[in-house]
Coordinates of C-alpha atoms in Angstrom, one line a residue:
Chain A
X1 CA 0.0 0.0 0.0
X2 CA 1.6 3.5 -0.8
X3 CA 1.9 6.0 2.0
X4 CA -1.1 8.3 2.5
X5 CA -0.2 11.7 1.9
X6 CA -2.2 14.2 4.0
X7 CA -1.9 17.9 3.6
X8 CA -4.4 19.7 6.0
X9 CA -5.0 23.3 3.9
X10 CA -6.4 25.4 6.7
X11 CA -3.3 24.5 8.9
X12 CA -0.8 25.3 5.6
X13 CA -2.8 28.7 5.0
X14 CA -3.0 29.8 8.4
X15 CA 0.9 28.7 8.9
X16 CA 1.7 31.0 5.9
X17 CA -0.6 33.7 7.3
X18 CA 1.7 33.9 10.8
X19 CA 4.5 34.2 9.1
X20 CA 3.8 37.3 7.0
X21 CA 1.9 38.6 10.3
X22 CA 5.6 38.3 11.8
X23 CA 6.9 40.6 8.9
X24 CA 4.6 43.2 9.5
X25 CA 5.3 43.1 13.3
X26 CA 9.4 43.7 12.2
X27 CA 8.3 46.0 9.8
X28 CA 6.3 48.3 12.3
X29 CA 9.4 47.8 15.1
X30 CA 11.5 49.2 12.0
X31 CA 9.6 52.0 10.8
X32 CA 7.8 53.1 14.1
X33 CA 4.0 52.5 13.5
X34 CA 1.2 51.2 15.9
X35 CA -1.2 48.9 14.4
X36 CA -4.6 48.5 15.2
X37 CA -7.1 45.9 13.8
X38 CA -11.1 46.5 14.3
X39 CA -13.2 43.9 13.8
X40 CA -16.9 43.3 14.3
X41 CA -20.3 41.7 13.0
X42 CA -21.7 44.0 9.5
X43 CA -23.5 47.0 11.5
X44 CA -22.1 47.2 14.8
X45 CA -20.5 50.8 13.9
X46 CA -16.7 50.4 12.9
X47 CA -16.8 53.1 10.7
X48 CA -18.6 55.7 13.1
X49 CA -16.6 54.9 15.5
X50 CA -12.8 55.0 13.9
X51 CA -13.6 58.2 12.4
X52 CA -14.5 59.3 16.2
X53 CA -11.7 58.4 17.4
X54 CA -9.4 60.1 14.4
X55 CA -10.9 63.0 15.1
X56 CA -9.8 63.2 18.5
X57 CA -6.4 61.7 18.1
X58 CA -5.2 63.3 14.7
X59 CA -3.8 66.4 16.2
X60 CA -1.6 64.6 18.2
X61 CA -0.8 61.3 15.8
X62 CA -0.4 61.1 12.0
X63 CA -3.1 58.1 11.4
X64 CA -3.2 56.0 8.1
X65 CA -6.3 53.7 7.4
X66 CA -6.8 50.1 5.3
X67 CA -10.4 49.8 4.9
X68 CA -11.6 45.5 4.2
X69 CA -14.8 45.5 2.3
X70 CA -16.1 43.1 0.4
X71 CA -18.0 45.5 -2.4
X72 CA -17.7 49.3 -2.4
X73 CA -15.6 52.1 -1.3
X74 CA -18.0 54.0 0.9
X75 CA -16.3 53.8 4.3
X76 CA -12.7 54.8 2.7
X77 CA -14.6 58.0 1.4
X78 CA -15.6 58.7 4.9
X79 CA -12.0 58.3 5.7
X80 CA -10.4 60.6 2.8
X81 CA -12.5 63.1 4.0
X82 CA -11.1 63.8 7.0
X83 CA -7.3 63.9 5.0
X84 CA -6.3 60.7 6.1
X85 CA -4.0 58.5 4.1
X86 CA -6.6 55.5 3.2
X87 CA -6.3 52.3 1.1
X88 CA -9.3 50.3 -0.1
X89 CA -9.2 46.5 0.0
X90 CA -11.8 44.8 -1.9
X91 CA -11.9 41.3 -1.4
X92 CA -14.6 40.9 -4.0
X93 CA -16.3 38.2 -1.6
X94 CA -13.5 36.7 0.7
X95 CA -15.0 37.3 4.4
X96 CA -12.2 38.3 5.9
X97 CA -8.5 40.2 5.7
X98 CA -5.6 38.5 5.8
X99 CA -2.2 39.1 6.4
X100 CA -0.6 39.5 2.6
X101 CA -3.5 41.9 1.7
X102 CA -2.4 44.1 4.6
X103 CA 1.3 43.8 3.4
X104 CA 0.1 44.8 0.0
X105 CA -1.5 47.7 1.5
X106 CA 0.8 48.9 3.7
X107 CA 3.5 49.5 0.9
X108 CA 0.4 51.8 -0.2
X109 CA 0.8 54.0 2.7
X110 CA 3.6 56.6 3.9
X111 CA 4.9 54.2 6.8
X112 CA 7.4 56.0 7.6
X113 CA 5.4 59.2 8.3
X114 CA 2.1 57.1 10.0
X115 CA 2.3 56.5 13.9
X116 CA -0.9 54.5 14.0
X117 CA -2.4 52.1 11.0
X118 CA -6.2 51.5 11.7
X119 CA -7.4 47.9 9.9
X120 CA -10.9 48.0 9.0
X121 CA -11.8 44.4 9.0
X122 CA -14.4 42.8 6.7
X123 CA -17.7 43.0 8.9
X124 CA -17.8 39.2 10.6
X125 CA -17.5 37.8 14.1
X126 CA -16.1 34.4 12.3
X127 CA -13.3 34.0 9.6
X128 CA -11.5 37.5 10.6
X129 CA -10.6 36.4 14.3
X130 CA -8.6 33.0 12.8
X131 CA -5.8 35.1 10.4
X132 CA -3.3 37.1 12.5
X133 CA -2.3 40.8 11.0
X134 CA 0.5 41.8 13.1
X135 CA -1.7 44.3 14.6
X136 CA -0.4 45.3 18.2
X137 CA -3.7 45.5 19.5
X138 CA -6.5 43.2 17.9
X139 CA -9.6 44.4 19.3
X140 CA -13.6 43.9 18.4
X141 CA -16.8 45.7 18.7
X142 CA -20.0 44.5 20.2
X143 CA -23.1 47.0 19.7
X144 CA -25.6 46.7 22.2
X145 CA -28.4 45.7 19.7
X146 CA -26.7 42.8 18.8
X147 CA -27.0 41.8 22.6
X148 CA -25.0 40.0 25.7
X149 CA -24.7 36.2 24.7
X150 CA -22.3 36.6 21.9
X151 CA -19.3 35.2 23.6
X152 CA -21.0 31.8 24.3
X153 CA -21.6 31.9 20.0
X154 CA -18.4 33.1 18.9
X155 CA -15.9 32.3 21.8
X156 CA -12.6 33.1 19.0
X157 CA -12.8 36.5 18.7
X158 CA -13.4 36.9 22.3
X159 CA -10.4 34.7 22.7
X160 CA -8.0 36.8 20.2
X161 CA -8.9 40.2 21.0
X162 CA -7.2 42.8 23.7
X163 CA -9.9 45.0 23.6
X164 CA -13.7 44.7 24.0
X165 CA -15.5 48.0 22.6
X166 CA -19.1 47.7 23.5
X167 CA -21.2 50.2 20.6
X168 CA -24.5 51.8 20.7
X169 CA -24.7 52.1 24.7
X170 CA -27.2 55.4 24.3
X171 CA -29.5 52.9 23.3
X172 CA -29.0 50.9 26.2
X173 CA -33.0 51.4 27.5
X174 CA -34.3 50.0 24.3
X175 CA -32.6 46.9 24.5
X176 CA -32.3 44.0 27.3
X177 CA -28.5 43.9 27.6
X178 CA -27.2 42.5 30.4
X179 CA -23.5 43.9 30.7
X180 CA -22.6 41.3 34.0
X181 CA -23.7 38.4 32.2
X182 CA -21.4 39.5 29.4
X183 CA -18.7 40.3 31.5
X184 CA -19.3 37.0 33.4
X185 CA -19.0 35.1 29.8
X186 CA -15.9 37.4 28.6
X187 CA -13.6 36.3 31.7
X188 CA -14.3 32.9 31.4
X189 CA -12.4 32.6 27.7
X190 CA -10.3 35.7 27.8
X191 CA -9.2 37.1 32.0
X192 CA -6.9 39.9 30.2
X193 CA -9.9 41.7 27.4
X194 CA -10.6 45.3 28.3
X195 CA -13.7 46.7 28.0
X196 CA -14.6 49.7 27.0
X197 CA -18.3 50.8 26.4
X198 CA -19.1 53.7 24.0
X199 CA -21.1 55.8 22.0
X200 CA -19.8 57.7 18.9
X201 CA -23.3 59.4 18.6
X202 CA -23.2 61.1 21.9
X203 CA -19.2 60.4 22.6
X204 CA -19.8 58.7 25.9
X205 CA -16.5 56.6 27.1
X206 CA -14.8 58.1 23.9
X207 CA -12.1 59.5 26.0
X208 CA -11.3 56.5 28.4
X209 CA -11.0 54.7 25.5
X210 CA -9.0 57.3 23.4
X211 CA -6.5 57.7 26.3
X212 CA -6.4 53.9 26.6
X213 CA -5.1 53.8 23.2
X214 CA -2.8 56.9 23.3
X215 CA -0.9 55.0 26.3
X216 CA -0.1 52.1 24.3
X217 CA 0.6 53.7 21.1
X218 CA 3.0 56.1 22.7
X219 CA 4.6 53.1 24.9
X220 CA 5.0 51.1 21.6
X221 CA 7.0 54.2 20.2
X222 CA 9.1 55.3 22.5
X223 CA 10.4 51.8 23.2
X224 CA 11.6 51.8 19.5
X225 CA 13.1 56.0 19.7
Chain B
X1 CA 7.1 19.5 -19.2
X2 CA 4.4 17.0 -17.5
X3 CA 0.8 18.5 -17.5
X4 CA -0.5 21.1 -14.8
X5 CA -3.4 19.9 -12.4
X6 CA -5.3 22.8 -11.2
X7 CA -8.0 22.2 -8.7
X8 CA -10.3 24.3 -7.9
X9 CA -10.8 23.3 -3.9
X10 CA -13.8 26.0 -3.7
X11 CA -15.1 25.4 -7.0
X12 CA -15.6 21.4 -5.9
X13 CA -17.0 22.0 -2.4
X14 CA -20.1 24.0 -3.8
X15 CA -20.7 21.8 -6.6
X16 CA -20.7 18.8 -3.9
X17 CA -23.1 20.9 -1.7
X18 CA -25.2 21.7 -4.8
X19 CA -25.7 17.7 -5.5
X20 CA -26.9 17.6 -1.7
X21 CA -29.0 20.8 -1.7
X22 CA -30.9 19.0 -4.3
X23 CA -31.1 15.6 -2.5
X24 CA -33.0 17.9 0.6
X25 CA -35.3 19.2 -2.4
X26 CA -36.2 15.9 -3.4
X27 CA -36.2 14.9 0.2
X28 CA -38.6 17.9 0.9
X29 CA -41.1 17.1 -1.7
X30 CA -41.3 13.3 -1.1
X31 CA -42.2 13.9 2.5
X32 CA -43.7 17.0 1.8
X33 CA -42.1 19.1 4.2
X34 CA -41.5 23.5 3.0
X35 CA -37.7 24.0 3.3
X36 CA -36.8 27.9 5.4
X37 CA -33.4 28.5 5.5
X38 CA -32.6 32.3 7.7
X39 CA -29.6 33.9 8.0
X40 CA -28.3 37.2 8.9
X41 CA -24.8 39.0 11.0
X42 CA -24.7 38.0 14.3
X43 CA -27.5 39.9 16.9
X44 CA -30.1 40.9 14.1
X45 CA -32.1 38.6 16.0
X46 CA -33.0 35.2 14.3
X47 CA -34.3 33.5 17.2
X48 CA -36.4 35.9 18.7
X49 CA -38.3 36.3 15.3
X50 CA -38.0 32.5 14.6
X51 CA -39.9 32.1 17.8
X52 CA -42.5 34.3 17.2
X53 CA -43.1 33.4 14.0
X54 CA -43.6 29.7 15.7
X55 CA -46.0 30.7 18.4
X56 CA -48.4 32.3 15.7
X57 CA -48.1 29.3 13.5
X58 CA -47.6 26.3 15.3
X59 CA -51.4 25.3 15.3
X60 CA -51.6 25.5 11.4
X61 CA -48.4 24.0 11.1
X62 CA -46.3 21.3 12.6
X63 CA -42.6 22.9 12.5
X64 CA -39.3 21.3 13.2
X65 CA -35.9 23.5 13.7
X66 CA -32.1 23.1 12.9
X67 CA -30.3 25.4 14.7
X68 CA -26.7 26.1 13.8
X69 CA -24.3 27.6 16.2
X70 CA -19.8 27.6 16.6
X71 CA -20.8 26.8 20.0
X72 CA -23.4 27.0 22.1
X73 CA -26.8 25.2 22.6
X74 CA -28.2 28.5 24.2
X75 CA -31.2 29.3 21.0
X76 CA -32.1 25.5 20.6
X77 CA -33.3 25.5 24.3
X78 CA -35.7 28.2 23.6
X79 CA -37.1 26.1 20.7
X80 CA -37.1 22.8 22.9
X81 CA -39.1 25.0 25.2
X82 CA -42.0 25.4 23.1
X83 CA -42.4 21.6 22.6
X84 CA -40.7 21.8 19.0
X85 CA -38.5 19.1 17.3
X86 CA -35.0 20.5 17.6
X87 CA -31.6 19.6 16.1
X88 CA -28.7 21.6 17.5
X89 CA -26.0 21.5 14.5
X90 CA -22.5 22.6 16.2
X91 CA -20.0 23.5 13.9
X92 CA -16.7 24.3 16.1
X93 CA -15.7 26.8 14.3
X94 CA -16.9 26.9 10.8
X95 CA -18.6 30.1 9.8
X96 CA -21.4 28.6 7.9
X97 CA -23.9 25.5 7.8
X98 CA -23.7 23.3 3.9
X99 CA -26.0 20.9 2.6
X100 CA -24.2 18.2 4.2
X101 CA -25.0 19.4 7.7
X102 CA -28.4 19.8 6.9
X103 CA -29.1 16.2 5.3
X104 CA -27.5 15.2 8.5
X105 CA -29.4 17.0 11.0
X106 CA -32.9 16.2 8.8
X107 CA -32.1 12.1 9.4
X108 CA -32.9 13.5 13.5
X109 CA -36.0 15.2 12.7
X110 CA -39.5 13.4 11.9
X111 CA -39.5 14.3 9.1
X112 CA -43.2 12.6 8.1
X113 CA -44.9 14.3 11.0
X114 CA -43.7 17.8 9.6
X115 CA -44.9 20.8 7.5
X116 CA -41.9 23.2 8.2
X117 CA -38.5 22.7 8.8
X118 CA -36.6 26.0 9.5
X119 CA -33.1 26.7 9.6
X120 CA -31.4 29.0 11.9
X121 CA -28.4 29.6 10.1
X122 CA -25.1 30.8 11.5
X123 CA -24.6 34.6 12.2
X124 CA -23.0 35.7 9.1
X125 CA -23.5 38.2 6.2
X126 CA -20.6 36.5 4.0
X127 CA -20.3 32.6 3.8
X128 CA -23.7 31.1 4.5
X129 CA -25.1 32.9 0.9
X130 CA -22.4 30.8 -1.1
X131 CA -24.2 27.5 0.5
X132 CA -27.6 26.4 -1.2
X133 CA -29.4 24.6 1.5
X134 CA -32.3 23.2 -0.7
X135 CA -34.3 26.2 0.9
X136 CA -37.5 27.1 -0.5
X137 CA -37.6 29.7 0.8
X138 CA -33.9 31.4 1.2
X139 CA -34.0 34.4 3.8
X140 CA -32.1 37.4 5.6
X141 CA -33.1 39.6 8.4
X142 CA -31.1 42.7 8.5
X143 CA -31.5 45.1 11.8
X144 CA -32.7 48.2 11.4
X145 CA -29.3 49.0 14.0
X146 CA -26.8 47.3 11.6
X147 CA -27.8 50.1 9.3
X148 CA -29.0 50.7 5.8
X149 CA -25.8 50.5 3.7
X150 CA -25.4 46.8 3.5
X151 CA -26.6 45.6 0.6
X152 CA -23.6 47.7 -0.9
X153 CA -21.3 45.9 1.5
X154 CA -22.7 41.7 1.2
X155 CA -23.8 42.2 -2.0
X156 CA -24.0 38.3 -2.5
X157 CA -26.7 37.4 0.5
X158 CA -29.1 39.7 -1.1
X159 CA -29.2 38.2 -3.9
X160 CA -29.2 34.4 -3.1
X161 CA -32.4 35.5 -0.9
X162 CA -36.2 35.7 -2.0
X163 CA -37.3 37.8 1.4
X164 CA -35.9 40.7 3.2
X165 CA -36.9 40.6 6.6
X166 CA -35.9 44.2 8.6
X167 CA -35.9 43.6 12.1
X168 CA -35.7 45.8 15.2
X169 CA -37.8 48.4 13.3
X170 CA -39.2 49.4 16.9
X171 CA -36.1 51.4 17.4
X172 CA -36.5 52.8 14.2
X173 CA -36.3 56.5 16.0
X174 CA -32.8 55.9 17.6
X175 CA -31.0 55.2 14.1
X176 CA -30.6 56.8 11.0
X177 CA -32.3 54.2 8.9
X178 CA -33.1 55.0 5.1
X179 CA -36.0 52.5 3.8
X180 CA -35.6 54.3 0.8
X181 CA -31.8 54.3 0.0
X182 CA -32.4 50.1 1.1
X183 CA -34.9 49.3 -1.4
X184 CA -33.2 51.4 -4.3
X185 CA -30.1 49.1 -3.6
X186 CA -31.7 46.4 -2.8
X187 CA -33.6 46.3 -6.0
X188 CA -30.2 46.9 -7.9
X189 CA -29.3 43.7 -6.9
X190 CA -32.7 41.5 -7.0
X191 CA -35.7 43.0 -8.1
X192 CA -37.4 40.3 -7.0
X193 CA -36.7 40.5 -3.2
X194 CA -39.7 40.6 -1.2
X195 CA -39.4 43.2 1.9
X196 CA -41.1 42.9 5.1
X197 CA -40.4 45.3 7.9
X198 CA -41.2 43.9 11.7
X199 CA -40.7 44.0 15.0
X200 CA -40.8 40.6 16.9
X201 CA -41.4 42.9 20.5
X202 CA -44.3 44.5 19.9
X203 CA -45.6 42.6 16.8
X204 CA -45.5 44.8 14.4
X205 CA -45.5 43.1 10.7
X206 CA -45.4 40.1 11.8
X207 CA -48.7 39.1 10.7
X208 CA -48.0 40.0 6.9
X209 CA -44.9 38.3 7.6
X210 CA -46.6 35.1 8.7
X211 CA -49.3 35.3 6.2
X212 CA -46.9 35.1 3.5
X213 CA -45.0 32.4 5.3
X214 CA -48.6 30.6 5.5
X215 CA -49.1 30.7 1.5
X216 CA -46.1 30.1 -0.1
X217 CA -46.1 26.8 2.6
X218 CA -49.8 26.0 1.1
X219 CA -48.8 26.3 -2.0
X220 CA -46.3 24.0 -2.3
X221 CA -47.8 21.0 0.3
X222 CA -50.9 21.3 -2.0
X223 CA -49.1 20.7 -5.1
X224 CA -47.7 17.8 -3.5
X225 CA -51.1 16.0 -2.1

């Protein structure tokens, strides 16, 4: 009988993926950026709330974008807008970003003038959380519409992330959300997630988060001066 | 120089789970059974308008329900609750259910003793629309939170899908939500999308909803008999 030869496609993918994540983690150590992938379900308010937190943080940091979509460009308008260096990834139906397409990208941008690279991930609590990106802080969004059992559904991007931005909390009274039970559920896969809940609409817990992210950024930076 | 192979690994799963989608349409019309396969992103709220859409029904119609989750067996109680035939399908990981999963699960359900089987798909605007189920009725619910832009964004699920189910519309006030700029998009893509606002909280629309459920059910168990 001849020898079985079994090549698991996933693992050789996903292998490949980490090691082009690594060169985007040298390549940030070399030219001094901070990057910062957002992922999320479709609709929980990315967009709204990256551009919030630009416009807080642009006077003080020179902040680049890669916008994932599967169709259209509207989000990386929103972006331009606001004069920010902004490439548009269209995956033309592959639900989520991986690590070449942000290499590809990022020799798109002025690196060496960027302090901070925003990812916009494609808009899924799945298939994004599995590929690595190099990003120094992986974080997700949870709007409070979507509600409080999500971690028990999708326990890998719970598991992945550093940072837990709940959305939408001025709509808190129209919705049964039960933050302790989602805390509760958070700990139990990841002890070391931050949360942070917000609302871009009316900016509460912008700032706690903004300053959050201004700490790390600037420790990530001056380690490397 | 020998010959080049070139498989096309995608292009062989979906024809695979097209040979079983229509196995679970002959399947369906042997026994008679109306085939309801819903999916949306995660939190547009699947089960709670899956359960409603039971309790007005469920003394016309004997129903039976596949519910896929990653993890989790958290919506499947609530169906167990009301005394319905319930298959929890657990994928561990993958971001979509296939025909496969669904033959499976059907060989659990009684299937003689049943006028409806409806699938709860996973929580995902990207994958699940590649996968033909055998449906009869293929649907989406998008949340009047997630926001009206995404038919621009997953331009695929709206157009595998023959009804357009807009949840959450009791919130409605708190969101900028453009019914019109939807349906102009919407249309782009499938003209012949059928669109039914509702809210599963206090009711509204969910009587058209369920009236059109009842017919296009009638119409194809009376074609059968």
């Amino acid at each position: 009988m001849s020898e079985l030869k079994y090549i698991d496609l996933k693992q050789c993918i996903l292998e490949d993926n980490d090691n082009v994540a690594n060169e985007i983690r040298s390549l940030s150590k070399e030219k001094k950026f901070f990057v910062w992938n957002i992922m999320s379900s479709p609709g929980a308010g990315k967009t709204t709330f990256i551009l919030s937190v630009i416009k807080r943080l642009m006077d003080r940091f020179r902040i680049g974008v890669i916008e994932g979509d599967i169709e259209s460009t509207v989000d990386a308008q929103k972006m331009q807008a606001l004069g920010i260096p902004t490439v548009q990834l269209r995956t033309g139906g592959d639900c989520h970003l991986d690590a070449a397409m942000i290499k590809k990208a990022m020799e798109n941008l002025p690196l060496d003038k960027l302090d901070i690279v925003i990812i916009e991930n494609i808009g899924n609590l799945v298939c994004p959380a599995e590929f690595d990106l190099g990003a120094d802080l992986p974080s997700m969004l949870l709007s409070v519409p979507e509600g409080d059992d999500k971690a028990l559904k999708y326990p890998l991007m719970f598991t992945v992330c550093k940072a837990l931005i709940i959305t939408k909390i001025d709509c808190l009274s129209m919705f049964d959300f039960d933050f302790e039970a989602l805390q509760i559920n958070v700990k139990k896969l990841n002890a070391d997630l931050k949360l942070f809940p917000v609302s871009a609409k009316n900016g509460a817990g912008m700032e706690q988060f903004c300053k959050f992210l201004e700490e790390i950024v600037n420790e990530k930076i001056q380690l490397l001066i």
